[in-house]
Amino acid sequence: MTRTSDRAQRSGHHGVSIDDVAAAAGVSTATVSRAVRGLPRVSPATREKILGIAADLGYVASSSASGLATGRTRTIGVLAPFVSRWFFSQSLEGADRELHARQYGLSLFNLGGHGSNRERLFNKTMVYKQIDALLVLCMALSHEEIEHLHKLDIPLVVVGGHVEECAYIGIDDYAAAADAVRHLIDIGHRDIALLHGDDATDLNFDVPRIRIRAYQEMMTAAGLDPRPEWDEAGDFTLASGQRAFRRLWTKPGPKPTAIFCAADEMAMGVIFEAKRAGVRVPEDLSVIGIDDHEFSAAVGLTTVAQRPDEQAELATRMLLDELGGAAGSVRSVVAPHRLIVRTSTAPPRRA
Amino acid sequence: MTRTSDRAQRSGHHGVSIDDVAAAAGVSTATVSRAVRGLPRVSPATREKILGIAADLGYVASSSASGLATGRTRTIGVLAPFVSRWFFSQSLEGADRELHARQYGLSLFNLGGHGSNRERLFNKTMVYKQIDALLVLCMALSHEEIEHLHKLDIPLVVVGGHVEECAYIGIDDYAAAADAVRHLIDIGHRDIALLHGDDATDLNFDVPRIRIRAYQEMMTAAGLDPRPEWDEAGDFTLASGQRAFRRLWTKPGPKPTAIFCAADEMAMGVIFEAKRAGVRVPEDLSVIGIDDHEFSAAVGLTTVAQRPDEQAELATRMLLDELGGAAGSVRSVVAPHRLIVRTSTAPPRRA
DNA sequence: TTGAAAGCGCTAACAA
DNA sequence: TTGTTAGCGCTTTCAA
């Protein structure tokens, strides 16, 4: 049985191969390969003929085969600790926009909820050898992991945080947090609570800490004393914001007049729970966040806005440029942030 | 130059290959292949030795190569019209859970915002031949697309909606919507507005229509008249809910005492905008949605809950079972929904 | 239990 | 401009 008839037998099952197209067009596979990829060295007539036949036959190249031959998969990996949080889904959208435009695929590696599966992910067949570059979202990477990645020498950039020795794209977290706290101070608050992101989990590396430090230093600089009993921890979820508010308000002692939350999702949790408890925002409590979540405008949340989608889009563009041969395309860049004052903040009443 | 030395030269760049492991272990590549995949026909001693060496060398199989050899990529595709909407990010989480557990990869095909890029996606190298199965989220597929997919004969299931000739998993949309409307009627409402999902876009196939029909039929059955001027269209976003409320409230004429929204995100838009306009919920307006979005509990939104993550997880499990040889694993199933009464609905005051 | 060898479908020199 | 050919790294009979 010849190779061709052999394939023809299977053609119903698997797809049409390059040989089928070549045979039908009466040319070699090399020519088909050039034609379908838009490479030069194919006469217009031949190309047209081949393209027509390829379309008729419904030919589409096997990514495994071309991947094997070229060492490139035309796929980039996106590594995220979650996908259903605002920052990550926004980033995904942004990355995908760029990838889509450049005809690249996107492989998602979600670590959410999997806990220690993380190790598995890095050791198993998953990440390696099936992507040309890696976009890391808001995650700390261990030394080993970085080593590993560098050894593979695939382009790598992290969005939304800093990882040593890696290019990163994100806002200036210190400045953003400082802007938020300054706004509170500027409008007269002195009793400002903090709802920071937890850094017990390895997923949220230094960003939470930077925001905490900014808060502390802004307070100190303004001659204010951060009170330990007004320092709450959350995990960037709405629910954690609700819980934090409850803890804060059930504690004995004086209440803050404002609260700086390290993320909008937590800030909204505070707002919703305050409402439920009959605490008025902003009359009794001013609330400020960071992010400008999709819901923030509607809720009236004052916040420091950032655009993770644009950050991820830029990061992806760099990755793709680097793959395209433009060495040095991948580099760190600071993304913009800006304070948006809405209705969740106002001067304190009992000032 | 021998093949081996040739590879050795590149070993810094690309990864360690199966030949490297075989050479180091003094066995054939076939044995390494069996050993690392946990296949039988390898002596315990040999296996252990190979595994040790593979680990030392950091060997991980090339997915392109094994994909080419087996015709399987161990990757499933997820096709979604958006990723940052609640339903989709939830589904992604669910699908990923199952995939992760079974050591499969996830390739994301997001059509969001790309408009007509959709065609491109289906014709180009993207979807085909790089996935073993396809999970479609809430999307209508054209006849051609379905044909194409069926011809490839890769397992396919759609979550969150119906596509002719395809297995689907989702709630009973008619019943869910009817339950919502019935709740409103049960507590005494007669003037019930409708905020339905738009189906101008091809992305939201028949689900919106089903919910509209349920609303109409429930109303009629209760002897109530759906008023055309209280029929608003949204696109499942918060903002569209806000706009719908504004339109409804700036219209001359009587106002409804309740509004049934085809999705929580729109319902919350209505609630936030009502608040801003001084319309009290539920005193002046009862609002009900469908979904049980992450924010719904905090907002107090009465809704008909569903779990897209579990739906997608189940769908993925079916896909994987089918790939695993359990023919007939992929089938349609109706997912559960349930009414959750919170504080956004109450009997009308001016009943 | 292990190995040899023939592909999987495509790409990329190198020839023609 | 086009074709020949040798792999890419792995899997999988078939022998040994």
XYZ file of C-alpha atoms (C1' of nucleotides) in Angstrom:
734
model
C 0.000 0.000 0.000
C 1.477 3.317 -0.956
C 1.803 6.178 1.383
C -0.758 8.154 -0.490
C -3.484 5.582 -0.510
C -2.760 4.905 3.085
C -3.432 8.492 3.916
C -6.441 8.678 1.696
C -7.986 5.939 3.750
C -7.704 7.958 6.864
C -8.626 11.230 5.325
C -12.079 10.997 6.688
C -10.797 10.698 10.181
C -7.870 12.956 10.378
C -7.483 16.078 8.391
C -6.151 16.730 4.971
C -2.381 16.716 4.908
C 0.058 18.777 2.997
C 0.730 15.811 0.750
C -2.898 15.653 -0.228
C -2.773 19.245 -1.320
C 0.532 18.742 -3.096
C -0.799 15.736 -4.940
C -3.979 17.491 -5.942
C -2.054 20.487 -7.156
C 0.636 18.468 -8.855
C 3.428 20.180 -6.984
C 5.783 19.252 -4.176
C 5.018 19.612 -0.540
C 7.717 22.211 -0.246
C 5.897 24.416 -2.680
C 2.644 23.951 -0.860
C 4.363 24.811 2.361
C 5.713 28.041 0.919
C 2.455 28.906 -0.730
C 0.237 28.491 2.283
C 2.607 30.352 4.527
C 2.850 33.254 2.158
C 6.565 32.815 1.645
C 8.293 34.064 -1.462
C 9.691 31.801 -4.158
C 6.334 30.685 -5.439
C 4.946 31.999 -8.693
C 1.663 33.860 -8.366
C -0.073 31.341 -10.583
C 1.135 28.373 -8.600
C 0.323 30.022 -5.345
C -3.185 30.832 -6.381
C -3.792 27.342 -7.597
C -2.464 25.827 -4.403
C -4.421 28.166 -2.179
C -7.566 27.314 -4.068
C -7.053 23.617 -3.714
C -6.077 23.947 -0.095
C -9.278 25.825 0.579
C -11.353 23.278 -1.320
C -9.837 20.453 0.593
C -10.121 22.327 3.859
C -6.446 21.974 4.494
C -4.999 23.382 7.638
C -1.489 22.640 8.766
C -0.922 20.414 11.738
C 0.489 22.520 14.508
C 2.241 19.532 15.977
C 4.057 18.850 12.752
C 5.096 22.398 12.082
C 5.914 22.824 15.701
C 8.199 19.876 15.563
C 9.843 21.055 12.400
C 10.349 24.651 13.426
C 10.671 24.396 17.147
C 7.975 27.023 17.388
C 4.409 26.441 18.440
C 2.985 29.888 17.761
C 1.408 29.687 21.156
C 2.202 31.643 24.218
C 1.447 30.529 27.720
C -0.339 32.631 30.281
C 0.270 31.679 33.859
C -2.263 32.986 36.330
C -3.140 32.274 39.931
C -6.835 32.772 39.152
C -8.922 33.566 36.195
C -12.128 34.825 37.674
C -10.679 37.807 39.457
C -10.974 41.110 37.702
C -7.299 41.721 37.198
C -6.748 38.379 35.586
C -9.715 38.251 33.309
C -8.868 41.742 32.152
C -5.304 40.724 31.504
C -6.443 37.688 29.621
C -8.576 39.836 27.363
C -5.668 42.124 26.687
C -3.218 39.362 25.973
C -5.673 37.653 23.736
C -6.289 40.779 21.693
C -2.662 40.985 20.748
C -2.252 37.270 20.239
C -5.302 37.111 18.066
C -4.089 39.921 15.908
C -0.812 38.155 15.337
C -2.304 34.738 14.822
C -0.898 33.219 17.936
C -2.641 30.825 20.225
C -3.013 31.162 23.969
C -2.466 28.369 26.407
C -3.862 29.022 29.814
C -2.180 27.729 32.924
C -4.422 28.494 35.816
C -3.150 27.763 39.257
C -6.377 28.774 40.932
C -7.493 26.648 43.761
C -5.051 23.975 42.870
C -2.733 24.817 45.656
C 0.234 22.564 45.491
C -0.565 21.459 42.004
C 1.665 24.307 41.251
C 4.715 22.189 41.530
C 3.211 19.627 39.288
C 2.566 22.232 36.686
C 6.127 23.263 36.575
C 7.567 19.824 36.507
C 5.244 18.071 34.184
C 4.901 18.341 30.523
C 2.542 21.249 30.854
C 4.408 24.459 30.480
C 7.530 23.374 28.795
C 7.925 22.780 25.136
C 4.508 23.769 24.139
C 4.822 27.484 24.246
C 7.148 29.972 22.659
C 6.931 32.532 25.413
C 5.371 32.980 28.793
C 3.275 35.725 30.279
C 3.106 35.545 34.047
C 0.277 37.325 35.784
C 0.799 38.594 39.296
C 2.691 35.682 40.589
C 5.769 35.125 42.528
C 8.098 32.618 40.958
C 10.559 30.612 42.938
C 14.232 30.719 42.225
C 14.083 27.298 40.707
C 11.230 28.220 38.485
C 13.023 31.268 37.229
C 16.140 29.245 36.637
C 14.153 26.727 34.737
C 12.491 29.341 32.626
C 15.700 31.155 31.913
C 17.347 27.927 30.962
C 14.681 27.298 28.400
C 15.424 30.781 27.247
C 11.935 31.555 26.175
C 10.890 35.170 26.426
C 9.187 35.889 29.688
C 7.478 38.887 31.173
C 5.423 39.349 34.265
C 2.468 41.661 34.494
C 1.199 43.171 37.674
C 4.166 42.668 39.892
C 7.858 42.279 40.239
C 9.867 39.143 39.901
C 13.584 39.367 40.294
C 15.564 39.086 37.104
C 12.426 39.265 35.012
C 11.006 42.042 32.932
C 7.781 43.287 34.459
C 4.977 45.573 33.541
C 2.716 47.158 36.056
C 1.838 50.360 37.780
C 4.085 51.992 40.310
C 2.435 50.351 43.255
C 4.007 52.580 45.790
C 2.915 55.742 44.047
C -0.561 54.412 43.394
C -1.118 53.486 47.011
C 0.416 56.736 48.166
C -1.932 58.682 45.902
C -4.871 56.915 47.421
C -3.817 57.562 50.986
C -2.872 61.137 50.161
C -6.336 61.750 48.805
C -7.809 60.654 52.094
C -5.427 62.828 54.044
C -5.949 65.764 51.722
C -9.666 65.826 52.327
C -9.114 65.833 56.055
C -9.023 62.278 57.293
C -6.732 61.394 60.142
C -8.221 58.107 61.269
C -7.486 55.931 58.317
C -7.750 52.178 58.418
C -5.936 49.817 56.099
C -7.306 46.783 54.339
C -4.304 45.223 52.752
C -3.892 42.175 50.568
C -2.743 39.102 52.352
C 0.696 37.922 51.537
C 0.461 34.680 53.347
C -0.174 33.070 50.004
C 2.770 32.826 47.696
C 0.682 34.110 44.860
C 0.627 37.731 45.874
C 4.254 38.475 46.231
C 5.475 41.927 47.006
C 2.677 44.088 45.671
C 0.691 43.873 48.909
C 3.744 44.770 50.915
C 4.540 47.757 48.754
C 1.044 49.096 49.188
C 1.256 48.588 52.933
C 4.518 50.434 53.088
C 3.149 53.314 51.060
C 0.242 53.580 53.468
C 2.478 53.545 56.483
C 4.918 56.050 55.135
C 2.211 58.432 53.951
C 0.596 58.270 57.334
C 3.816 58.883 59.156
C 4.775 61.693 56.832
C 1.463 63.355 57.625
C 2.107 62.991 61.304
C -0.538 60.305 61.642
C -0.229 57.063 63.467
C -1.271 53.879 61.724
C -3.182 51.996 64.398
C -2.519 48.276 64.516
C -6.134 47.560 65.408
C -7.222 49.205 62.173
C -5.006 47.057 60.068
C -7.005 44.335 58.380
C -6.007 41.647 55.930
C -8.020 40.493 52.953
C -7.431 38.280 49.966
C -8.591 40.570 47.189
C -12.103 39.165 47.167
C -15.345 40.935 47.795
C -16.121 38.584 50.645
C -12.852 39.345 52.377
C -13.756 43.024 52.254
C -17.071 42.286 53.880
C -15.440 40.286 56.610
C -12.854 42.952 57.232
C -15.532 45.582 57.664
C -17.368 43.415 60.141
C -14.252 42.774 62.160
C -13.427 46.438 62.176
C -16.865 47.494 63.274
C -17.381 44.883 65.941
C -14.135 45.769 67.613
C -14.481 47.930 70.690
C -12.972 51.370 70.542
C -13.109 54.274 68.124
C -13.785 53.747 64.446
C -11.785 55.072 61.547
C -13.336 57.714 59.318
C -11.777 56.266 56.209
C -10.337 53.061 54.925
C -7.774 52.497 52.258
C -8.268 49.166 50.506
C -5.560 47.596 48.423
C -8.055 46.560 45.771
C -11.478 47.596 44.568
C -13.041 44.216 45.071
C -12.274 44.433 48.764
C -13.316 48.073 48.880
C -16.709 47.179 47.471
C -17.064 44.455 50.030
C -16.520 47.096 52.676
C -19.065 49.399 51.080
C -21.757 46.761 50.757
C -21.264 45.558 54.273
C -21.189 49.092 55.648
C -24.476 49.761 53.931
C -25.948 46.688 55.496
C -24.704 47.760 58.911
C -26.216 51.179 58.506
C -22.850 52.863 58.232
C -23.119 55.509 55.539
C -20.511 55.903 52.846
C -19.031 58.474 52.610
C -20.729 60.338 55.489
C -19.599 57.959 58.199
C -16.841 56.204 56.346
C -14.845 57.075 53.265
C -13.642 54.159 51.190
C -10.964 54.160 48.540
C -9.563 51.317 46.474
C -7.120 50.552 43.730
C -7.949 49.168 40.282
C -11.099 50.724 38.855
C -12.965 47.477 38.649
C -15.786 47.169 36.184
C -18.292 47.811 38.980
C -16.494 50.678 40.644
C -18.011 53.513 38.667
C -21.518 52.232 39.262
C -20.865 51.854 42.954
C -19.321 55.298 43.109
C -16.055 53.991 44.442
C -13.156 56.408 44.508
C -10.128 54.582 43.288
C -6.737 54.639 41.669
C -7.329 53.279 38.203
C -5.136 50.967 36.232
C -5.635 48.990 33.038
C -4.453 45.412 33.310
C -5.723 44.652 29.840
C -3.432 47.264 28.358
C -0.561 46.104 30.492
C -1.012 42.544 29.323
C -1.469 43.643 25.755
C 1.792 45.535 25.861
C 3.545 42.649 27.532
C 2.284 40.295 24.886
C 3.374 42.607 22.139
C 6.867 42.639 23.595
C 6.921 38.884 23.784
C 5.826 38.566 20.194
C 8.274 41.184 18.991
C 11.028 39.355 20.757
C 9.979 36.122 19.101
C 9.844 37.997 15.843
C 13.522 38.608 16.158
C 13.528 42.058 17.699
C 15.898 41.198 20.506
C 15.568 43.509 23.446
C 11.865 44.076 22.954
C 11.083 42.606 26.324
C 11.797 45.124 29.020
C 10.205 46.456 32.167
C 7.803 49.327 31.887
C 5.799 51.247 34.425
C 2.153 51.494 33.497
C 0.107 54.581 34.283
C -2.346 54.919 37.120
C -4.627 57.773 38.041
C -6.822 58.782 40.897
C -10.533 58.884 40.130
C -12.537 60.629 42.777
C -16.119 59.474 42.990
C -18.640 59.436 45.761
C -17.218 56.992 48.256
C -14.863 59.543 49.723
C -15.631 62.865 51.390
C -14.247 64.906 54.248
C -14.875 63.313 57.624
C -17.851 64.659 59.538
C -16.450 64.335 62.998
C -13.173 65.867 61.980
C 28.904 14.920 12.823
C 26.745 12.288 14.390
C 23.180 12.815 15.305
C 23.992 12.631 18.949
C 26.718 15.212 19.005
C 24.564 17.375 16.840
C 21.875 17.343 19.443
C 24.282 17.774 22.264
C 25.361 21.016 20.733
C 21.882 22.372 20.860
C 21.034 20.974 24.223
C 21.641 24.292 25.853
C 19.110 25.936 23.660
C 16.346 23.491 23.331
C 15.421 20.988 25.921
C 16.677 17.565 26.669
C 15.361 15.019 24.219
C 14.345 11.467 24.673
C 17.551 10.391 22.966
C 19.587 12.173 25.579
C 17.831 10.264 28.282
C 18.125 7.014 26.374
C 21.823 7.542 25.857
C 22.442 8.448 29.462
C 20.492 5.420 30.627
C 22.003 3.099 28.104
C 18.631 2.003 26.780
C 16.625 2.616 23.660
C 14.284 5.522 23.141
C 11.404 3.108 23.010
C 12.122 2.012 26.536
C 12.425 5.551 27.750
C 9.139 6.337 26.112
C 7.427 3.482 27.881
C 9.078 4.252 31.160
C 8.202 7.910 31.322
C 4.638 7.311 30.292
C 4.143 4.663 32.881
C 3.440 1.946 30.340
C 3.989 -1.714 31.105
C 6.764 -3.767 29.537
C 9.541 -2.071 31.437
C 11.258 -3.761 34.333
C 10.979 -1.951 37.630
C 14.723 -1.519 37.815
C 15.001 -0.073 34.350
C 12.092 2.196 34.910
C 13.461 3.549 38.096
C 16.811 4.203 36.547
C 15.283 5.972 33.573
C 12.995 8.066 35.698
C 15.912 9.121 37.827
C 17.980 10.148 34.859
C 15.057 11.882 33.221
C 14.517 13.887 36.357
C 18.197 14.741 36.640
C 18.310 15.902 33.085
C 15.063 17.772 33.424
C 13.564 15.858 30.578
C 10.066 16.658 29.490
C 8.568 15.310 26.323
C 7.961 17.624 23.423
C 4.255 17.956 22.973
C 4.693 18.670 19.293
C 6.569 15.465 18.775
C 4.228 13.288 20.720
C 1.308 15.107 19.230
C 2.561 14.330 15.803
C 3.216 10.731 16.619
C -0.052 10.049 18.374
C -2.420 12.466 16.743
C -3.371 13.664 20.193
C -2.338 16.934 21.729
C -3.713 16.445 25.221
C -5.167 19.883 24.943
C -8.734 20.898 24.702
C -9.958 24.127 23.226
C -12.361 26.469 24.918
C -14.251 28.778 22.648
C -15.775 31.801 24.313
C -17.277 35.055 23.158
C -15.748 36.874 26.116
C -13.601 36.013 29.031
C -14.205 38.820 31.435
C -17.889 38.218 31.937
C -18.870 36.296 35.003
C -20.329 33.293 33.229
C -17.241 32.761 31.144
C -14.596 33.241 33.737
C -16.502 30.887 35.992
C -16.723 28.340 33.237
C -13.057 28.669 32.532
C -12.261 27.958 36.154
C -14.446 24.896 36.086
C -13.044 23.549 32.860
C -9.550 24.150 34.040
C -10.113 22.285 37.270
C -10.984 19.138 35.414
C -8.310 19.563 32.794
C -5.681 20.183 35.377
C -6.637 17.088 37.269
C -6.309 14.989 34.156
C -3.119 16.593 32.949
C -4.622 18.219 29.945
C -3.844 21.649 28.623
C -6.328 24.363 27.814
C -6.223 26.459 24.709
C -8.343 29.538 24.887
C -10.088 30.908 21.847
C -11.637 34.164 22.786
C -13.818 35.880 20.269
C -14.357 38.894 22.474
C -14.332 42.199 20.750
C -12.863 40.705 17.662
C -16.090 40.846 15.792
C -15.582 39.348 12.403
C -12.301 37.802 13.366
C -14.539 34.986 14.155
C -14.443 33.680 10.647
C -10.724 33.895 10.642
C -10.594 31.824 13.735
C -12.531 29.047 12.214
C -10.698 28.999 8.954
C -7.155 29.470 10.023
C -4.859 27.112 11.721
C -6.164 28.140 15.091
C -8.761 25.732 16.224
C -8.105 22.757 14.096
C -5.483 20.180 14.668
C -4.225 21.530 17.875
C -6.935 20.338 20.162
C -8.439 16.982 20.922
C -11.849 18.285 21.863
C -13.749 21.519 22.011
C -15.772 23.158 24.721
C -18.017 25.899 23.407
C -19.278 28.492 25.844
C -22.583 30.179 25.163
C -22.161 30.615 21.520
C -24.148 30.035 18.464
C -22.321 28.094 15.813
C -23.158 28.372 12.167
C -24.126 25.370 10.139
C -20.785 25.405 8.405
C -18.934 25.551 11.653
C -20.844 22.627 13.023
C -20.267 20.693 9.828
C -16.610 21.432 10.038
C -16.410 20.362 13.629
C -18.356 17.199 13.058
C -16.187 16.353 10.102
C -13.129 16.575 12.274
C -14.988 14.321 14.575
C -13.533 15.707 17.722
C -15.748 15.564 20.785
C -17.688 18.733 21.248
C -20.015 20.064 23.883
C -21.557 23.420 24.459
C -22.168 24.905 27.847
C -24.761 27.508 28.605
C -26.937 27.154 25.583
C -28.280 25.021 22.833
C -26.685 24.340 19.504
C -28.475 22.043 17.144
C -26.963 18.616 16.782
C -24.582 19.244 19.641
C -24.592 17.992 23.175
C -25.206 20.838 25.566
C -25.094 21.459 29.249
C -26.948 24.250 30.927
C -29.868 25.112 33.072
C -33.435 24.880 31.873
C -33.621 28.478 30.796
C -37.326 28.511 30.438
C -37.917 27.159 33.906
C -35.324 29.434 35.450
C -36.815 32.536 33.922
C -40.299 31.377 34.752
C -39.297 30.847 38.369
C -37.985 34.374 38.536
C -41.101 35.906 37.070
C -43.310 33.699 39.172
C -41.579 34.915 42.312
C -42.407 38.471 41.364
C -45.993 37.589 40.636
C -46.300 35.534 43.793
C -45.336 38.419 46.002
C -47.927 40.595 44.375
C -46.393 42.384 41.437
C -48.484 43.047 38.386
C -46.442 45.763 36.710
C -43.342 43.846 35.774
C -40.805 45.168 33.337
C -38.389 43.035 31.356
C -34.719 43.611 30.759
C -33.763 40.941 28.319
C -30.475 40.053 26.716
C -30.000 41.311 23.264
C -29.886 38.753 20.547
C -28.840 41.084 17.818
C -25.362 39.680 18.294
C -24.828 36.190 17.064
C -23.065 35.313 20.237
C -26.123 35.004 22.406
C -28.206 32.621 20.477
C -31.472 31.381 21.782
C -31.038 31.723 25.504
C -32.253 35.329 25.523
C -35.276 34.392 23.465
C -36.166 31.546 25.761
C -36.066 33.819 28.770
C -38.200 36.383 26.992
C -40.740 33.785 26.109
C -40.875 32.494 29.659
C -41.509 36.020 30.880
C -44.273 36.584 28.381
C -45.973 33.318 29.002
C -45.823 33.650 32.757
C -47.282 37.094 32.532
C -50.049 36.011 30.255
C -50.806 32.975 32.361
C -51.216 35.276 35.344
C -53.565 37.460 33.399
C -51.012 40.240 33.152
C -50.113 42.195 30.104
C -46.455 42.608 29.203
C -46.206 46.251 28.194
C -44.017 46.929 25.190
C -42.760 50.162 26.709
C -41.404 48.228 29.672
C -39.420 45.914 27.491
C -35.780 46.869 27.490
C -32.765 45.277 25.882
C -29.334 44.924 27.403
C -26.146 43.111 26.523
C -25.473 41.346 29.806
C -23.209 44.079 31.111
C -23.607 46.182 34.197
C -23.586 49.327 32.088
C -26.405 48.110 29.918
C -28.461 47.567 33.049
C -27.777 51.126 34.118
C -28.794 52.476 30.748
C -31.931 50.396 30.706
C -32.997 51.744 34.063
C -32.445 55.294 32.916
C -34.462 54.768 29.783
C -37.247 53.174 31.750
C -37.370 55.944 34.308
C -37.150 58.869 31.924
C -40.010 57.570 29.872
C -43.317 59.272 30.518
C -46.104 57.200 31.922
C -46.443 54.802 34.853
C -43.478 52.899 36.200
C -43.252 49.193 36.826
C -43.024 47.965 40.392
C -40.629 45.184 39.478
C -38.195 44.264 36.817
C -37.050 40.869 35.702
C -33.506 40.955 34.349
C -32.122 38.156 32.244
C -28.804 38.305 34.065
C -27.456 39.487 37.388
C -24.918 41.847 35.903
C -27.727 43.797 34.282
C -29.849 43.554 37.402
C -27.106 45.095 39.464
C -26.776 47.873 36.927
C -30.446 48.560 37.477
C -30.033 48.530 41.239
C -27.039 50.855 41.278
C -28.673 53.280 38.910
C -31.944 53.170 40.798
C -30.089 54.014 43.972
C -28.484 56.938 42.264
C -31.848 58.137 41.021
C -33.342 57.906 44.472
C -35.525 54.982 43.571
C -35.483 52.570 46.467
C -34.998 48.861 46.007
C -37.123 46.994 46.883
C -39.579 49.575 48.265
C -40.144 51.321 44.952
C -38.795 48.696 42.634
C -38.153 45.017 43.025
C -35.302 43.608 40.973
C -34.601 40.001 40.171
C -31.884 38.454 38.041
C -30.517 35.145 36.899
C -27.063 33.735 37.682
C -26.036 34.428 41.257
C -23.029 36.455 40.304
C -20.173 36.776 42.768
C -21.476 40.187 43.845
C -25.121 39.301 44.071
C -25.205 38.151 47.666
C -23.444 41.282 48.837
C -25.793 43.471 46.876
C -28.789 41.562 48.191
C -29.977 40.653 44.745
C -32.715 38.076 44.524
C -31.825 35.725 41.746
C -32.063 32.322 40.164
C -28.708 30.738 40.809
C -26.711 28.552 38.488
C -23.146 27.265 38.565
C -21.358 27.684 35.264
C -18.145 26.373 36.763
C -19.791 23.079 37.598
C -21.452 22.942 34.220
C -18.140 23.454 32.474
C -16.432 21.005 34.746
C -18.971 18.356 33.914
C -18.754 19.139 30.235
C -15.009 18.845 30.351
C -15.197 15.579 32.181
C -17.440 14.221 29.460
C -15.073 15.368 26.795
C -12.150 13.744 28.500
C -14.041 10.544 29.142
C -14.959 10.417 25.503
C -11.339 10.909 24.544
C -10.458 8.245 27.028
C -12.445 5.808 24.980
C -15.739 5.879 26.814
C -17.854 6.456 23.743
C -21.179 8.034 24.522
C -19.851 10.007 27.458
C -20.743 13.253 25.787
C -24.430 13.926 26.131
C -26.753 16.762 26.981
C -27.621 17.370 30.585
C -29.794 19.903 32.295
C -28.014 21.652 35.126
C -29.837 22.680 38.283
C -30.982 26.185 39.118
C -32.639 27.527 42.202
C -34.325 30.682 43.329
C -32.531 32.615 46.027
C -34.663 35.285 47.601
C -32.686 38.155 49.031
C -33.521 41.763 49.680
C -34.011 43.207 46.235
C -37.536 41.905 45.952
C -40.540 42.624 48.128
C -44.268 43.050 47.655
C -45.135 46.233 45.791
C -46.156 49.153 47.991
C -48.689 50.676 45.676
C -50.290 47.345 45.016
C 11.709 -6.976 28.875
C 14.033 -4.497 25.312
C 15.406 -2.642 20.739
C 15.173 -1.432 15.672
C 12.960 1.076 12.586
C 9.291 3.206 10.247
C 6.666 6.801 10.277
C 3.514 11.216 12.142
C 3.168 16.039 8.775
C 5.804 19.690 8.173
C 10.042 22.774 7.286
C 14.394 24.080 5.470
C 18.548 23.546 3.250
C 20.312 22.492 -1.002
C 19.850 21.268 -5.841
C 18.029 21.643 -10.084
C 10.555 29.012 -9.368
C 10.304 24.293 -7.923
C 11.662 19.736 -6.104
C 14.491 16.486 -3.172
C 15.662 15.170 1.008
C 16.874 14.997 5.613
C 15.367 15.588 9.760
C 12.244 17.679 14.133
C 11.320 14.131 18.776
C 8.286 10.907 19.823
C 5.334 6.518 19.419
C 4.532 2.047 17.971
C 4.505 -2.217 15.701
C 7.331 -6.071 15.150
C 11.410 -8.750 16.282
C 14.650 -10.310 19.256
